[in-house]
PDB file of C-alpha atoms and ligand atoms in Angstrom:
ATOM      1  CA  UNK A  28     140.017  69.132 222.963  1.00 45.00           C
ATOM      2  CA  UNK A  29     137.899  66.688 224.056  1.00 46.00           C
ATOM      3  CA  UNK A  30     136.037  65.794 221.313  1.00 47.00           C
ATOM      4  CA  UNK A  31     139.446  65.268 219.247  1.00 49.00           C
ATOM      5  CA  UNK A  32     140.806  63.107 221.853  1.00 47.00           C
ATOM      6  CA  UNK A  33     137.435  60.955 221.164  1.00 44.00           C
ATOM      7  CA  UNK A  34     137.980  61.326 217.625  1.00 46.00           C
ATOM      8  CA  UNK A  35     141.333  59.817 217.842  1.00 42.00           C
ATOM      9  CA  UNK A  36     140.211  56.824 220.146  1.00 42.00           C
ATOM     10  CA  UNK A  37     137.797  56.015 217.372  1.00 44.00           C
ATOM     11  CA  UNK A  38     140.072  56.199 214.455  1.00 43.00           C
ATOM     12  CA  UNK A  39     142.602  53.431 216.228  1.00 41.00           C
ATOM     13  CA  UNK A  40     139.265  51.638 217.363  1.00 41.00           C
ATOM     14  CA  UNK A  41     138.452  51.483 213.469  1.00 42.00           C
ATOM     15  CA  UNK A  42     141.693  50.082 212.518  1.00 40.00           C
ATOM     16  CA  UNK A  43     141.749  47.498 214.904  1.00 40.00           C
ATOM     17  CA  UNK A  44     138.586  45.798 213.407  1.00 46.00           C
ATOM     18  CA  UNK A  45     139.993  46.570 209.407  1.00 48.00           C
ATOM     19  CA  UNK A  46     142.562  44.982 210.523  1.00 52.00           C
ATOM     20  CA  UNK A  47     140.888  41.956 212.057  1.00 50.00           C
ATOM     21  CA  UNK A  48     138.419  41.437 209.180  1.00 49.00           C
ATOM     22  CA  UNK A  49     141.358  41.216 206.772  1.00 46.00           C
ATOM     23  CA  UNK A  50     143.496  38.719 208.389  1.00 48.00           C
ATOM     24  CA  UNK A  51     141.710  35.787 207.898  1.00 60.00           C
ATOM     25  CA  UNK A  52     144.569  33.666 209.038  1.00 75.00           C
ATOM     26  CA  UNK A  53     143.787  34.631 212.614  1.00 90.00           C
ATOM     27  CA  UNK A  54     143.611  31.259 214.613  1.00 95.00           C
ATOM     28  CA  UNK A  55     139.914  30.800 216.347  1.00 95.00           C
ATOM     29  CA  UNK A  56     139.324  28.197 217.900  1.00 97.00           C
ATOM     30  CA  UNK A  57     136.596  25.705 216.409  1.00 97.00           C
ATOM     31  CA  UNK A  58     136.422  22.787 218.416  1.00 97.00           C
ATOM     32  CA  UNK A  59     138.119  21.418 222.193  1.00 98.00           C
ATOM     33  CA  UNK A  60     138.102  19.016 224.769  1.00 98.00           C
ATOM     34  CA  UNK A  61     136.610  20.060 226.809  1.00 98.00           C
ATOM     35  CA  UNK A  62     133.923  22.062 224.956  1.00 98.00           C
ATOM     36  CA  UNK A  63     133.030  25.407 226.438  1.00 97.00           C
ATOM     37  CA  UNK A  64     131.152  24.640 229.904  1.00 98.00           C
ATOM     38  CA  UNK A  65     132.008  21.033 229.115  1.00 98.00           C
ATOM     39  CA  UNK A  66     132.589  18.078 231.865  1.00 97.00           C
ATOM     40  CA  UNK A  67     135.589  15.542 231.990  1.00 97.00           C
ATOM     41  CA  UNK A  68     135.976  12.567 234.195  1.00 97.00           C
ATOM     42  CA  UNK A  69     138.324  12.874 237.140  1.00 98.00           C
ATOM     43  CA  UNK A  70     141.738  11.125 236.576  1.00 97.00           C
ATOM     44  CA  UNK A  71     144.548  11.747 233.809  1.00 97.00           C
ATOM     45  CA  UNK A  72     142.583  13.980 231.028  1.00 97.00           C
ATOM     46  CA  UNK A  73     143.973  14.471 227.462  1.00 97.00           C
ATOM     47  CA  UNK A  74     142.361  17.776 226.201  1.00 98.00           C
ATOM     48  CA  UNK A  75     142.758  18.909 222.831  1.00 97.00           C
ATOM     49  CA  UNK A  76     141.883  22.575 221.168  1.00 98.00           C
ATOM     50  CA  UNK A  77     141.582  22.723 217.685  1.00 97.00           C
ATOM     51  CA  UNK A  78     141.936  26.134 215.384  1.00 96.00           C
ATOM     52  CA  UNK A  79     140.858  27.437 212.064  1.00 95.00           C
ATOM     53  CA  UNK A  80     144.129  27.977 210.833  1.00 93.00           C
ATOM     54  CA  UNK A  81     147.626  26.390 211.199  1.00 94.00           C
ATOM     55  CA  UNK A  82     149.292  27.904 215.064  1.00 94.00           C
ATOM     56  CA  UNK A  83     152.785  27.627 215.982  1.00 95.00           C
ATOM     57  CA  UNK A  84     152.432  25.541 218.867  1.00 94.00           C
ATOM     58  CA  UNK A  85     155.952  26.625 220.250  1.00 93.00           C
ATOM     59  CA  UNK A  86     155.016  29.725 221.087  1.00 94.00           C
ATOM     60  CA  UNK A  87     151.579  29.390 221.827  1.00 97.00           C
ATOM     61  CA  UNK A  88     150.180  28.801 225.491  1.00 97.00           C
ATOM     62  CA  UNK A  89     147.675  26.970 227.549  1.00 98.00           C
ATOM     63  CA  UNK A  90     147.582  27.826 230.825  1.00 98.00           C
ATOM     64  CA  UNK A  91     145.162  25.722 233.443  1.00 98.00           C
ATOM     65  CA  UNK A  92     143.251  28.139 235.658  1.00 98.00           C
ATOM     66  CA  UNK A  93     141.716  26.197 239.107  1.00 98.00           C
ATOM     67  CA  UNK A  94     139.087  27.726 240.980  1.00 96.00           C
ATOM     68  CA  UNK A  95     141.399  29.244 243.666  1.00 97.00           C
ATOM     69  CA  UNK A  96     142.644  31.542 240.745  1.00 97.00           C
ATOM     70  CA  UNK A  97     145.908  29.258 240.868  1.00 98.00           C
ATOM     71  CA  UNK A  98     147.911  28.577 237.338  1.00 98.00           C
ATOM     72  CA  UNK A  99     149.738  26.360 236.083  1.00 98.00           C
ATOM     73  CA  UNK A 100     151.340  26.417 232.741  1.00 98.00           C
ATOM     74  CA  UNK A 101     150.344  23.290 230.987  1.00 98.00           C
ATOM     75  CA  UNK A 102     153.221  21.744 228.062  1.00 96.00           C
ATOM     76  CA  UNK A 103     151.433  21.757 224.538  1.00 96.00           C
ATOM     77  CA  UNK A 104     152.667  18.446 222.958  1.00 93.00           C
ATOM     78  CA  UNK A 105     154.721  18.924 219.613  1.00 86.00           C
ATOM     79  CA  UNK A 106     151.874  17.671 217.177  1.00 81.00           C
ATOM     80  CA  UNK A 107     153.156  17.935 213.714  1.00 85.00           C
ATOM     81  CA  UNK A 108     150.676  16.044 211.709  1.00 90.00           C
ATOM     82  CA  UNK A 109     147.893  18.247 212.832  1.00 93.00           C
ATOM     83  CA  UNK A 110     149.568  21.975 213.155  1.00 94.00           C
ATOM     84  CA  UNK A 111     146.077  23.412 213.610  1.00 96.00           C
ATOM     85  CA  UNK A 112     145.924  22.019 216.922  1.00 96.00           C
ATOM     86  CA  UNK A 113     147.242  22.479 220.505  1.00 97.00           C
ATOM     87  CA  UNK A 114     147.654  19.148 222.419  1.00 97.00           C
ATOM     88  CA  UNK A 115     147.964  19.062 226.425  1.00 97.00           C
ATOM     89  CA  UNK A 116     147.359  16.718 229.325  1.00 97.00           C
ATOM     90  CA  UNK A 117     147.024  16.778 233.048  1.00 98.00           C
ATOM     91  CA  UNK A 118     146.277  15.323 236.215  1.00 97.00           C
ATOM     92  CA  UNK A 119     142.749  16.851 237.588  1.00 98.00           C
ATOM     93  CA  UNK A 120     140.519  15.892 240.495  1.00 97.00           C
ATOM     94  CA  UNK A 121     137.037  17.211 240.959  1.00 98.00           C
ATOM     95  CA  UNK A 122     136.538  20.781 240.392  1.00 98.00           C
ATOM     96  CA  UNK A 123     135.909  23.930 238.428  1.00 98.00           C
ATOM     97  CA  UNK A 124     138.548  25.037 235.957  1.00 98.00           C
ATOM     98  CA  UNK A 125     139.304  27.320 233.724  1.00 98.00           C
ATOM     99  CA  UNK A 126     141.386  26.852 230.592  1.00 98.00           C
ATOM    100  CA  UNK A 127     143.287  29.649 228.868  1.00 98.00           C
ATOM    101  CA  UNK A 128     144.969  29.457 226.158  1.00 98.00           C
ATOM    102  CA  UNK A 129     146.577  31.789 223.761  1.00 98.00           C
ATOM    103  CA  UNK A 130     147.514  31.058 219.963  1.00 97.00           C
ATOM    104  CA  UNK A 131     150.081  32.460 217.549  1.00 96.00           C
ATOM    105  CA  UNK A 132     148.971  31.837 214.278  1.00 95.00           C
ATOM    106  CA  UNK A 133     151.659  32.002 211.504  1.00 88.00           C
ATOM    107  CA  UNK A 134     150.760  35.803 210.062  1.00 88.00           C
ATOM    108  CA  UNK A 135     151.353  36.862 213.793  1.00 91.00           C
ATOM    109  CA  UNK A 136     148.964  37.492 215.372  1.00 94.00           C
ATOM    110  CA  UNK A 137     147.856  36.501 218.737  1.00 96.00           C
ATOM    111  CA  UNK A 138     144.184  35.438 219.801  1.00 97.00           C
ATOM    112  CA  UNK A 139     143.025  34.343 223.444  1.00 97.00           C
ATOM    113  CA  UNK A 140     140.372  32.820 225.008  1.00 97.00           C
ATOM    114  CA  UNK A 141     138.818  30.903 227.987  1.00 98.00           C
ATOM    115  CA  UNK A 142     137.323  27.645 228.098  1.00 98.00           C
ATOM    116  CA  UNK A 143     135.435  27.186 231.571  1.00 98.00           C
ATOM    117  CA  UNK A 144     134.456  23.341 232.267  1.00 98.00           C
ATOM    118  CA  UNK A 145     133.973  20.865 235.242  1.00 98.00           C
ATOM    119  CA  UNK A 146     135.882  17.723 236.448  1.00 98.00           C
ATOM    120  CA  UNK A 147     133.546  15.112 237.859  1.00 98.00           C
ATOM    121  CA  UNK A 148     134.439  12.043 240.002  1.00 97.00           C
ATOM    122  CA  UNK A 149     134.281   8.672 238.263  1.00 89.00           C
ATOM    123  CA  UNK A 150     131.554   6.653 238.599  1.00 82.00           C
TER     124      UNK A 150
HETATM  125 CU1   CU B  28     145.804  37.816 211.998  1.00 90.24          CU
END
């Protein structure tokens, strides 16, 4: 009984990663502002995250994560000359942050991920 319940955990386990390896249109991301542990300067910050593969940036989501666990849905700028792209702004004072986003690339599927940086004062 056992044993076929761990038999069947492994058999949707293995279908997950087929299926993963054969959608290659899944968006990941390949470059941001910030990078990945980056720093920004205090003030109004564009930040920009940029994906492998074209996103639908309606229905995608970047949510801005402050170190009191607080969130705040940022708006992704409508960006059509560069649809591999999600496009945001916002206000941020000195602190640690967390950015997490989540893209819908066009065959469906949804990938997330978190992008921890730091906001420093200006000199
Ligand atoms: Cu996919």
């Amino acid at each position: 009984m056992s044993l076929r319940r761990h038999f069947g955990t492994f058999l949707v386990a293995a279908a997950c990663t087929l299926a993963s390896m054969s959608a290659s249109a899944h968006a990941i991301l390949t470059d941001s502002t910030p990078k990945l542990n980056g720093t920004l300067v205090a003030g109004h910050v564009d930040m920009m995250f940029k994906y492998n593969s074209k996103i639908d940036q309606h229905r995608s989501r970047i949510v801005l994560v402050k170190a009191d666990k607080s969130e705040t849905v940022l708006s992704i700028a409508a960006n059509g000359s560069k649809p591999n792209e999600l496009d945001t702004s916002a206000d941020l004072t000195p602190g640690n942050y967390t950015i997490r986003w989540q893209a819908l690339a066009l065959d469906g599927h949804i990938t997330r991920g978190d992008v921890p940086f730091t906001v420093v004062a200006k000199q």
